[in-house]
Structures are given as structure tokens and as C-alpha cells.
GROMACS .gro file of N, CA and C in nm:
model
  405
    1MET      N    1  21.872  -3.627 -16.682
    1MET     CA    2  21.913  -3.647 -16.544
    1MET      C    3  22.064  -3.620 -16.535
    2THR      N    4  22.102  -3.539 -16.439
    2THR     CA    5  22.243  -3.507 -16.422
    2THR      C    6  22.315  -3.621 -16.352
    3SER      N    7  22.449  -3.618 -16.357
    3SER     CA    8  22.525  -3.722 -16.289
    3SER      C    9  22.505  -3.713 -16.138
    4PHE      N   10  22.480  -3.591 -16.087
    4PHE     CA   11  22.452  -3.573 -15.945
    4PHE      C   12  22.321  -3.642 -15.907
    5ASP      N   13  22.217  -3.622 -15.990
    5ASP     CA   14  22.088  -3.687 -15.966
    5ASP      C   15  22.101  -3.838 -15.971
    6LEU      N   16  22.177  -3.887 -16.068
    6LEU     CA   17  22.199  -4.031 -16.083
    6LEU      C   18  22.271  -4.087 -15.961
    7MET      N   19  22.371  -4.014 -15.911
    7MET     CA   20  22.444  -4.058 -15.793
    7MET      C   21  22.352  -4.063 -15.672
    8ASN      N   22  22.268  -3.963 -15.653
    8ASN     CA   23  22.173  -3.961 -15.542
    8ASN      C   24  22.074  -4.077 -15.552
    9THR      N   25  22.027  -4.106 -15.673
    9THR     CA   26  21.935  -4.217 -15.695
    9THR      C   27  22.002  -4.349 -15.659
   10ASN      N   28  22.126  -4.369 -15.703
   10ASN     CA   29  22.199  -4.492 -15.672
   10ASN      C   30  22.222  -4.506 -15.522
   11MET      N   31  22.256  -4.395 -15.454
   11MET     CA   32  22.278  -4.401 -15.310
   11MET      C   33  22.148  -4.436 -15.238
   12ALA      N   34  22.037  -4.381 -15.282
   12ALA     CA   35  21.908  -4.412 -15.221
   12ALA      C   36  21.874  -4.559 -15.239
   13GLU      N   37  21.900  -4.612 -15.359
   13GLU     CA   38  21.874  -4.754 -15.385
   13GLU      C   39  21.963  -4.843 -15.298
   14GLU      N   40  22.089  -4.807 -15.281
   14GLU     CA   41  22.180  -4.884 -15.195
   14GLU      C   42  22.133  -4.882 -15.051
   15ASN      N   43  22.088  -4.766 -15.003
   15ASN     CA   44  22.037  -4.756 -14.865
   15ASN      C   45  21.915  -4.843 -14.846
   16GLU      N   46  21.825  -4.843 -14.944
   16GLU     CA   47  21.706  -4.928 -14.935
   16GLU      C   48  21.745  -5.076 -14.934
   17SER      N   49  21.843  -5.112 -15.015
   17SER     CA   50  21.890  -5.250 -15.019
   17SER      C   51  21.948  -5.290 -14.885
   18ARG      N   52  22.028  -5.203 -14.824
   18ARG     CA   53  22.087  -5.233 -14.693
   18ARG      C   54  21.978  -5.246 -14.588
   19LYS      N   55  21.879  -5.157 -14.592
   19LYS     CA   56  21.768  -5.166 -14.497
   19LYS      C   57  21.694  -5.298 -14.515
   20SER      N   58  21.676  -5.340 -14.639
   20SER     CA   59  21.607  -5.465 -14.667
   20SER      C   60  21.686  -5.584 -14.613
   21ASP      N   61  21.820  -5.586 -14.634
   21ASP     CA   62  21.903  -5.694 -14.581
   21ASP      C   63  21.898  -5.695 -14.429
   22ASP      N   64  21.909  -5.577 -14.368
   22ASP     CA   65  21.903  -5.564 -14.222
   22ASP      C   66  21.771  -5.619 -14.172
   23TYR      N   67  21.663  -5.580 -14.237
   23TYR     CA   68  21.530  -5.625 -14.198
   23TYR      C   69  21.518  -5.776 -14.212
   24THR      N   70  21.570  -5.832 -14.321
   24THR     CA   71  21.561  -5.976 -14.345
   24THR      C   72  21.632  -6.055 -14.235
   25LEU      N   73  21.753  -6.015 -14.199
   25LEU     CA   74  21.826  -6.086 -14.093
   25LEU      C   75  21.755  -6.072 -13.959
   26ARG      N   76  21.706  -5.954 -13.931
   26ARG     CA   77  21.635  -5.934 -13.803
   26ARG      C   78  21.508  -6.019 -13.797
   27VAL      N   79  21.435  -6.024 -13.907
   27VAL     CA   80  21.314  -6.105 -13.911
   27VAL      C   81  21.349  -6.252 -13.891
   28GLU      N   82  21.453  -6.298 -13.960
   28GLU     CA   83  21.495  -6.437 -13.945
   28GLU      C   84  21.536  -6.465 -13.800
   29ALA      N   85  21.608  -6.373 -13.738
   29ALA     CA   86  21.650  -6.391 -13.599
   29ALA      C   87  21.528  -6.395 -13.506
   30GLN      N   88  21.432  -6.306 -13.528
   30GLN     CA   89  21.312  -6.304 -13.444
   30GLN      C   90  21.229  -6.432 -13.461
   31GLU      N   91  21.223  -6.482 -13.583
   31GLU     CA   92  21.153  -6.608 -13.607
   31GLU      C   93  21.225  -6.724 -13.537
   32ALA      N   94  21.357  -6.723 -13.544
   32ALA     CA   95  21.435  -6.827 -13.475
   32ALA      C   96  21.408  -6.823 -13.325
   33LEU      N   97  21.400  -6.704 -13.268
   33LEU     CA   98  21.371  -6.690 -13.125
   33LEU      C   99  21.238  -6.758 -13.091
   34LYS      N  100  21.137  -6.728 -13.171
   34LYS     CA  101  21.004  -6.786 -13.145
   34LYS      C  102  21.006  -6.937 -13.159
   35GLU      N  103  21.075  -6.984 -13.263
   35GLU     CA  104  21.071  -7.126 -13.295
   35GLU      C  105  21.147  -7.214 -13.196
   36ILE      N  106  21.247  -7.161 -13.128
   36ILE     CA  107  21.324  -7.245 -13.036
   36ILE      C  108  21.293  -7.219 -12.890
   37SER      N  109  21.211  -7.120 -12.861
   37SER     CA  110  21.186  -7.081 -12.722
   37SER      C  111  21.132  -7.196 -12.637
   38PHE      N  112  21.060  -7.289 -12.697
   38PHE     CA  113  21.004  -7.402 -12.623
   38PHE      C  114  21.111  -7.500 -12.575
   39ALA      N  115  21.228  -7.497 -12.637
   39ALA     CA  116  21.328  -7.601 -12.611
   39ALA      C  117  21.458  -7.550 -12.551
   40VAL      N  118  21.463  -7.422 -12.517
   40VAL     CA  119  21.581  -7.367 -12.451
   40VAL      C  120  21.536  -7.295 -12.324
   41SER      N  121  21.630  -7.272 -12.233
   41SER     CA  122  21.595  -7.204 -12.108
   41SER      C  123  21.574  -7.054 -12.128
   42HIS      N  124  21.650  -6.996 -12.222
   42HIS     CA  125  21.638  -6.853 -12.247
   42HIS      C  126  21.691  -6.822 -12.386
   43VAL      N  127  21.629  -6.728 -12.454
   43VAL     CA  128  21.678  -6.682 -12.584
   43VAL      C  129  21.631  -6.539 -12.605
   44GLU      N  130  21.723  -6.454 -12.656
   44GLU     CA  131  21.691  -6.314 -12.681
   44GLU      C  132  21.788  -6.258 -12.783
   45LEU      N  133  21.748  -6.148 -12.848
   45LEU     CA  134  21.840  -6.072 -12.931
   45LEU      C  135  21.934  -5.997 -12.836
   46SER      N  136  22.061  -5.993 -12.870
   46SER     CA  137  22.156  -5.918 -12.789
   46SER      C  138  22.117  -5.771 -12.789
   47GLN      N  139  22.118  -5.711 -12.671
   47GLN     CA  140  22.091  -5.568 -12.658
   47GLN      C  141  22.222  -5.489 -12.652
   48VAL      N  142  22.335  -5.561 -12.647
   48VAL     CA  143  22.466  -5.498 -12.631
   48VAL      C  144  22.543  -5.495 -12.762
   49LEU      N  145  22.546  -5.607 -12.832
   49LEU     CA  146  22.623  -5.616 -12.956
   49LEU      C  147  22.549  -5.548 -13.071
   50PRO      N  148  22.623  -5.494 -13.166
   50PRO     CA  149  22.557  -5.424 -13.278
   50PRO      C  150  22.477  -5.521 -13.366
   51GLN      N  151  22.357  -5.479 -13.400
   51GLN     CA  152  22.271  -5.556 -13.488
   51GLN      C  153  22.266  -5.481 -13.620
   52GLY      N  154  22.301  -5.547 -13.729
   52GLY     CA  155  22.306  -5.473 -13.854
   52GLY      C  156  22.267  -5.557 -13.973
   53ALA      N  157  22.303  -5.506 -14.089
   53ALA     CA  158  22.267  -5.571 -14.216
   53ALA      C  159  22.346  -5.698 -14.238
   54GLU      N  160  22.463  -5.710 -14.177
   54GLU     CA  161  22.547  -5.827 -14.202
   54GLU      C  162  22.544  -5.931 -14.091
   55LYS      N  163  22.515  -5.887 -13.968
   55LYS     CA  164  22.517  -5.980 -13.854
   55LYS      C  165  22.414  -5.939 -13.750
   56VAL      N  166  22.355  -6.041 -13.690
   56VAL     CA  167  22.264  -6.024 -13.577
   56VAL      C  168  22.310  -6.123 -13.472
   57TYR      N  169  22.301  -6.084 -13.345
   57TYR     CA  170  22.350  -6.170 -13.238
   57TYR      C  171  22.236  -6.210 -13.145
   58LEU      N  172  22.237  -6.337 -13.108
   58LEU     CA  173  22.139  -6.393 -13.015
   58LEU      C  174  22.211  -6.442 -12.891
   59ASN      N  175  22.146  -6.431 -12.776
   59ASN     CA  176  22.194  -6.492 -12.653
   59ASN      C  177  22.105  -6.612 -12.625
   60VAL      N  178  22.168  -6.728 -12.606
   60VAL     CA  179  22.092  -6.852 -12.587
   60VAL      C  180  22.145  -6.926 -12.465
   61LYS      N  181  22.053  -6.971 -12.380
   61LYS     CA  182  22.088  -7.059 -12.269
   61LYS      C  183  22.016  -7.190 -12.293
   62ILE      N  184  22.092  -7.297 -12.312
   62ILE     CA  185  22.030  -7.426 -12.339
   62ILE      C  186  21.986  -7.491 -12.208
   63GLN      N  187  21.906  -7.595 -12.218
   63GLN     CA  188  21.850  -7.660 -12.100
   63GLN      C  189  21.957  -7.719 -12.009
   64GLU      N  190  22.072  -7.752 -12.065
   64GLU     CA  191  22.182  -7.806 -11.983
   64GLU      C  192  22.249  -7.698 -11.898
   65GLY      N  193  22.214  -7.569 -11.923
   65GLY     CA  194  22.267  -7.459 -11.844
   65GLY      C  195  22.378  -7.380 -11.911
   66ASP      N  196  22.430  -7.428 -12.022
   66ASP     CA  197  22.537  -7.357 -12.093
   66ASP      C  198  22.479  -7.235 -12.165
   67THR      N  199  22.557  -7.126 -12.169
   67THR     CA  200  22.515  -7.006 -12.239
   67THR      C  201  22.602  -6.985 -12.362
   68TYR      N  202  22.541  -6.925 -12.463
   68TYR     CA  203  22.610  -6.900 -12.589
   68TYR      C  204  22.570  -6.765 -12.646
   69CYS      N  205  22.664  -6.705 -12.715
   69CYS     CA  206  22.635  -6.591 -12.801
   69CYS      C  207  22.640  -6.647 -12.943
   70VAL      N  208  22.532  -6.635 -13.016
   70VAL     CA  209  22.519  -6.694 -13.149
   70VAL      C  210  22.507  -6.581 -13.252
   71GLU      N  211  22.588  -6.591 -13.354
   71GLU     CA  212  22.585  -6.494 -13.464
   71GLU      C  213  22.500  -6.550 -13.578
   72LEU      N  214  22.415  -6.466 -13.633
   72LEU     CA  215  22.342  -6.498 -13.755
   72LEU      C  216  22.391  -6.405 -13.863
   73SER      N  217  22.437  -6.462 -13.973
   73SER     CA  218  22.479  -6.383 -14.089
   73SER      C  219  22.426  -6.454 -14.213
   74VAL      N  220  22.457  -6.401 -14.330
   74VAL     CA  221  22.412  -6.466 -14.452
   74VAL      C  222  22.476  -6.604 -14.467
   75GLN      N  223  22.584  -6.630 -14.394
   75GLN     CA  224  22.649  -6.761 -14.398
   75GLN      C  225  22.577  -6.863 -14.311
   76GLY      N  226  22.494  -6.817 -14.217
   76GLY     CA  227  22.421  -6.906 -14.129
   76GLY      C  228  22.440  -6.869 -13.983
   77PHE      N  229  22.418  -6.967 -13.897
   77PHE     CA  230  22.430  -6.949 -13.752
   77PHE      C  231  22.562  -7.008 -13.706
   78ARG      N  232  22.629  -6.942 -13.610
   78ARG     CA  233  22.748  -7.000 -13.549
   78ARG      C  234  22.764  -6.946 -13.409
   79ILE      N  235  22.824  -7.026 -13.324
   79ILE     CA  236  22.854  -6.985 -13.187
   79ILE      C  237  22.980  -6.899 -13.191
   80VAL      N  238  22.971  -6.779 -13.134
   80VAL     CA  239  23.087  -6.690 -13.131
   80VAL      C  240  23.137  -6.665 -12.988
   81GLY      N  241  23.060  -6.710 -12.888
   81GLY     CA  242  23.103  -6.691 -12.750
   81GLY      C  243  23.029  -6.785 -12.657
   82ARG      N  244  23.087  -6.804 -12.541
   82ARG     CA  245  23.027  -6.892 -12.439
   82ARG      C  246  22.963  -6.813 -12.325
   83LYS      N  247  22.946  -6.684 -12.346
   83LYS     CA  248  22.876  -6.597 -12.252
   83LYS      C  249  22.784  -6.507 -12.334
   84TYR      N  250  22.680  -6.457 -12.271
   84TYR     CA  251  22.592  -6.363 -12.339
   84TYR      C  252  22.673  -6.241 -12.383
   85ASP      N  253  22.640  -6.189 -12.499
   85ASP     CA  254  22.697  -6.065 -12.550
   85ASP      C  255  22.849  -6.067 -12.560
   86ALA      N  256  22.907  -6.184 -12.581
   86ALA     CA  257  23.053  -6.195 -12.585
   86ALA      C  258  23.098  -6.263 -12.713
   87ILE      N  259  23.186  -6.196 -12.787
   87ILE     CA  260  23.245  -6.255 -12.906
   87ILE      C  261  23.389  -6.290 -12.872
   88GLU      N  262  23.420  -6.417 -12.877
   88GLU     CA  263  23.555  -6.463 -12.845
   88GLU      C  264  23.639  -6.466 -12.971
   89GLU      N  265  23.763  -6.428 -12.959
   89GLU     CA  266  23.854  -6.427 -13.074
   89GLU      C  267  23.871  -6.568 -13.132
   90THR      N  268  23.857  -6.669 -13.049
   90THR     CA  269  23.876  -6.808 -13.094
   90THR      C  270  23.742  -6.874 -13.126
   91ALA      N  271  23.646  -6.794 -13.171
   91ALA     CA  272  23.512  -6.846 -13.201
   91ALA      C  273  23.521  -6.956 -13.308
   92GLN      N  274  23.435  -7.055 -13.290
   92GLN     CA  275  23.433  -7.162 -13.389
   92GLN      C  276  23.388  -7.108 -13.523
   93THR      N  277  23.439  -7.167 -13.627
   93THR     CA  278  23.407  -7.116 -13.759
   93THR      C  279  23.299  -7.198 -13.829
   94LYS      N  280  23.252  -7.303 -13.765
   94LYS     CA  281  23.150  -7.386 -13.828
   94LYS      C  282  23.016  -7.313 -13.829
   95TYR      N  283  22.962  -7.298 -13.947
   95TYR     CA  284  22.831  -7.237 -13.964
   95TYR      C  285  22.727  -7.346 -13.981
   96TYR      N  286  22.608  -7.321 -13.929
   96TYR     CA  287  22.495  -7.412 -13.943
   96TYR      C  288  22.388  -7.341 -14.024
   97GLU      N  289  22.326  -7.414 -14.111
   97GLU     CA  290  22.224  -7.355 -14.198
   97GLU      C  291  22.103  -7.308 -14.118
   98THR      N  292  22.071  -7.380 -14.010
   98THR     CA  293  21.956  -7.344 -13.927
   98THR      C  294  21.995  -7.341 -13.780
   99ILE      N  295  21.914  -7.272 -13.702
   99ILE     CA  296  21.936  -7.270 -13.557
   99ILE      C  297  21.912  -7.409 -13.499
  100TYR      N  298  21.823  -7.487 -13.564
  100TYR     CA  299  21.796  -7.623 -13.517
  100TYR      C  300  21.920  -7.710 -13.527
  101ALA      N  301  21.991  -7.700 -13.638
  101ALA     CA  302  22.112  -7.780 -13.657
  101ALA      C  303  22.218  -7.744 -13.554
  102LEU      N  304  22.232  -7.616 -13.524
  102LEU     CA  305  22.327  -7.572 -13.423
  102LEU      C  306  22.290  -7.630 -13.287
  103LEU      N  307  22.164  -7.613 -13.248
  103LEU     CA  308  22.120  -7.664 -13.118
  103LEU      C  309  22.130  -7.816 -13.110
  104ASP      N  310  22.104  -7.883 -13.219
  104ASP     CA  311  22.114  -8.028 -13.223
  104ASP      C  312  22.257  -8.073 -13.188
  105GLN      N  313  22.356  -7.993 -13.224
  105GLN     CA  314  22.495  -8.027 -13.196
  105GLN      C  315  22.533  -8.005 -13.050
  106VAL      N  316  22.477  -7.904 -12.986
  106VAL     CA  317  22.524  -7.866 -12.853
  106VAL      C  318  22.431  -7.907 -12.739
  107SER      N  319  22.309  -7.950 -12.770
  107SER     CA  320  22.212  -7.975 -12.664
  107SER      C  321  22.131  -8.103 -12.684
  108PRO      N  322  22.170  -8.211 -12.618
  108PRO     CA  323  22.089  -8.334 -12.625
  108PRO      C  324  21.945  -8.311 -12.575
  109LYS      N  325  21.928  -8.225 -12.476
  109LYS     CA  326  21.793  -8.198 -12.425
  109LYS      C  327  21.709  -8.126 -12.530
  110TYR      N  328  21.773  -8.046 -12.616
  110TYR     CA  329  21.700  -7.983 -12.725
  110TYR      C  330  21.643  -8.089 -12.817
  111ARG      N  331  21.727  -8.187 -12.852
  111ARG     CA  332  21.680  -8.296 -12.939
  111ARG      C  333  21.560  -8.366 -12.878
  112ASN      N  334  21.567  -8.394 -12.747
  112ASN     CA  335  21.455  -8.461 -12.680
  112ASN      C  336  21.330  -8.372 -12.679
  113SER      N  337  21.348  -8.244 -12.649
  113SER     CA  338  21.233  -8.151 -12.647
  113SER      C  339  21.170  -8.140 -12.784
  114PHE      N  340  21.255  -8.132 -12.886
  114PHE     CA  341  21.204  -8.122 -13.023
  114PHE      C  342  21.123  -8.246 -13.058
  115GLY      N  343  21.178  -8.364 -13.027
  115GLY     CA  344  21.108  -8.490 -13.056
  115GLY      C  345  20.978  -8.501 -12.980
  116ASP      N  346  20.980  -8.464 -12.851
  116ASP     CA  347  20.858  -8.470 -12.769
  116ASP      C  348  20.751  -8.375 -12.821
  117THR      N  349  20.791  -8.255 -12.858
  117THR     CA  350  20.696  -8.157 -12.910
  117THR      C  351  20.636  -8.203 -13.042
  118LEU      N  352  20.720  -8.257 -13.128
  118LEU     CA  353  20.672  -8.308 -13.256
  118LEU      C  354  20.573  -8.422 -13.234
  119LEU      N  355  20.605  -8.513 -13.143
  119LEU     CA  356  20.516  -8.624 -13.114
  119LEU      C  357  20.381  -8.575 -13.061
  120LYS      N  358  20.383  -8.478 -12.972
  120LYS     CA  359  20.258  -8.422 -12.918
  120LYS      C  360  20.173  -8.359 -13.028
  121LYS      N  361  20.239  -8.287 -13.118
  121LYS     CA  362  20.165  -8.225 -13.229
  121LYS      C  363  20.105  -8.330 -13.321
  122LEU      N  364  20.179  -8.436 -13.347
  122LEU     CA  365  20.127  -8.544 -13.432
  122LEU      C  366  20.010  -8.616 -13.365
  123GLU      N  367  20.020  -8.639 -13.235
  123GLU     CA  368  19.910  -8.703 -13.162
  123GLU      C  369  19.787  -8.614 -13.164
  124HIS      N  370  19.807  -8.484 -13.146
  124HIS     CA  371  19.695  -8.390 -13.151
  124HIS      C  372  19.630  -8.391 -13.290
  125LEU      N  373  19.711  -8.392 -13.393
  125LEU     CA  374  19.662  -8.397 -13.530
  125LEU      C  375  19.584  -8.526 -13.554
  126GLN      N  376  19.636  -8.636 -13.503
  126GLN     CA  377  19.568  -8.765 -13.520
  126GLN      C  378  19.432  -8.765 -13.451
  127LYS      N  379  19.427  -8.710 -13.329
  127LYS     CA  380  19.300  -8.701 -13.256
  127LYS      C  381  19.202  -8.611 -13.329
  128GLN      N  382  19.253  -8.500 -13.381
  128GLN     CA  383  19.168  -8.405 -13.453
  128GLN      C  384  19.110  -8.470 -13.579
  129THR      N  385  19.192  -8.547 -13.649
  129THR     CA  386  19.147  -8.616 -13.770
  129THR      C  387  19.041  -8.721 -13.733
  130ALA      N  388  19.058  -8.790 -13.622
  130ALA     CA  389  18.961  -8.890 -13.579
  130ALA      C  390  18.827  -8.826 -13.543
  131VAL      N  391  18.829  -8.707 -13.483
  131VAL     CA  392  18.707  -8.636 -13.448
  131VAL      C  393  18.637  -8.586 -13.576
  132ASP      N  394  18.714  -8.535 -13.670
  132ASP     CA  395  18.657  -8.482 -13.794
  132ASP      C  396  18.603  -8.591 -13.885
  133ASP      N  397  18.662  -8.711 -13.879
  133ASP     CA  398  18.622  -8.822 -13.967
  133ASP      C  399  18.606  -8.949 -13.884
  134PRO      N  400  18.492  -8.964 -13.815
  134PRO     CA  401  18.474  -9.077 -13.722
  134PRO      C  402  18.456  -9.213 -13.790
  135SER      N  403  18.460  -9.223 -13.919
  135SER     CA  404  18.436  -9.352 -13.987
  135SER      C  405  18.546  -9.442 -13.972
   0.00000   0.00000   0.00000
């Protein structure tokens, strides 16, 4: 194998790795959208800001009416703006491991919705167990 062939092979492997990282962040962002949609007024992937291997941006409107631009990176989730599709230079630097932790900090109504949803699911599970095992 020539050094040219080796270089092309390495470049192809790097491109695949970048595609994989890009895909992983996008998948995580899309899962976050699905998982929090019940407890926020609106959530979407930004159609304006660049979505890539290192960062993905979400637009979130919480039940209290506040809007946020949220960045997802390998460091976690963080608020980068107070308007959709807006990155503010003075963005907070606190990263949250999950979108739930971030929402828990900024939205009391999210906490209530999360608790109510969890309670409903547990009640449903309890009823289902009672039907399956009537003894």
C-alpha cells in the first residue's frame, strides 16, 4: 500500500467517524425532542443554526412562555440564547448532563408535568398489574 493509499484510507475513516459523531448528536437531540414534548409548549431542531458533529441546536418554549435556544454538544445541554435560533455572546456556561436537568432548573411547570406524567404511568401500571393478577 502506498503512502497515498494510506492517506486516503485514513481520510475516509476520519470522515466516517465525523459522520458517526454527527449522527449520534442528532439522534440524541431527536430523542430529547420526543421525550420532553409532553412538558413544554414547543420544541424543535433549529432550522437556522448549523447542525454538525460538534453541536446541535434546539428551540424550546417552556410552559411559562419563555423561549430558549439550547445547544447540545458532547459536554451536554446548555442555554445559549433567550430567543429561538439565537446564540448570545453572554451565554451561560453551565452544562447539564440531560435535557431534564436543564428544564428542571428553568421551568417549575416542567417539574409538575413530569411528576404528573410519571404518576399517571405508575397508576396505569398498577391497574394493569391488578387486571393481570386478580389474586
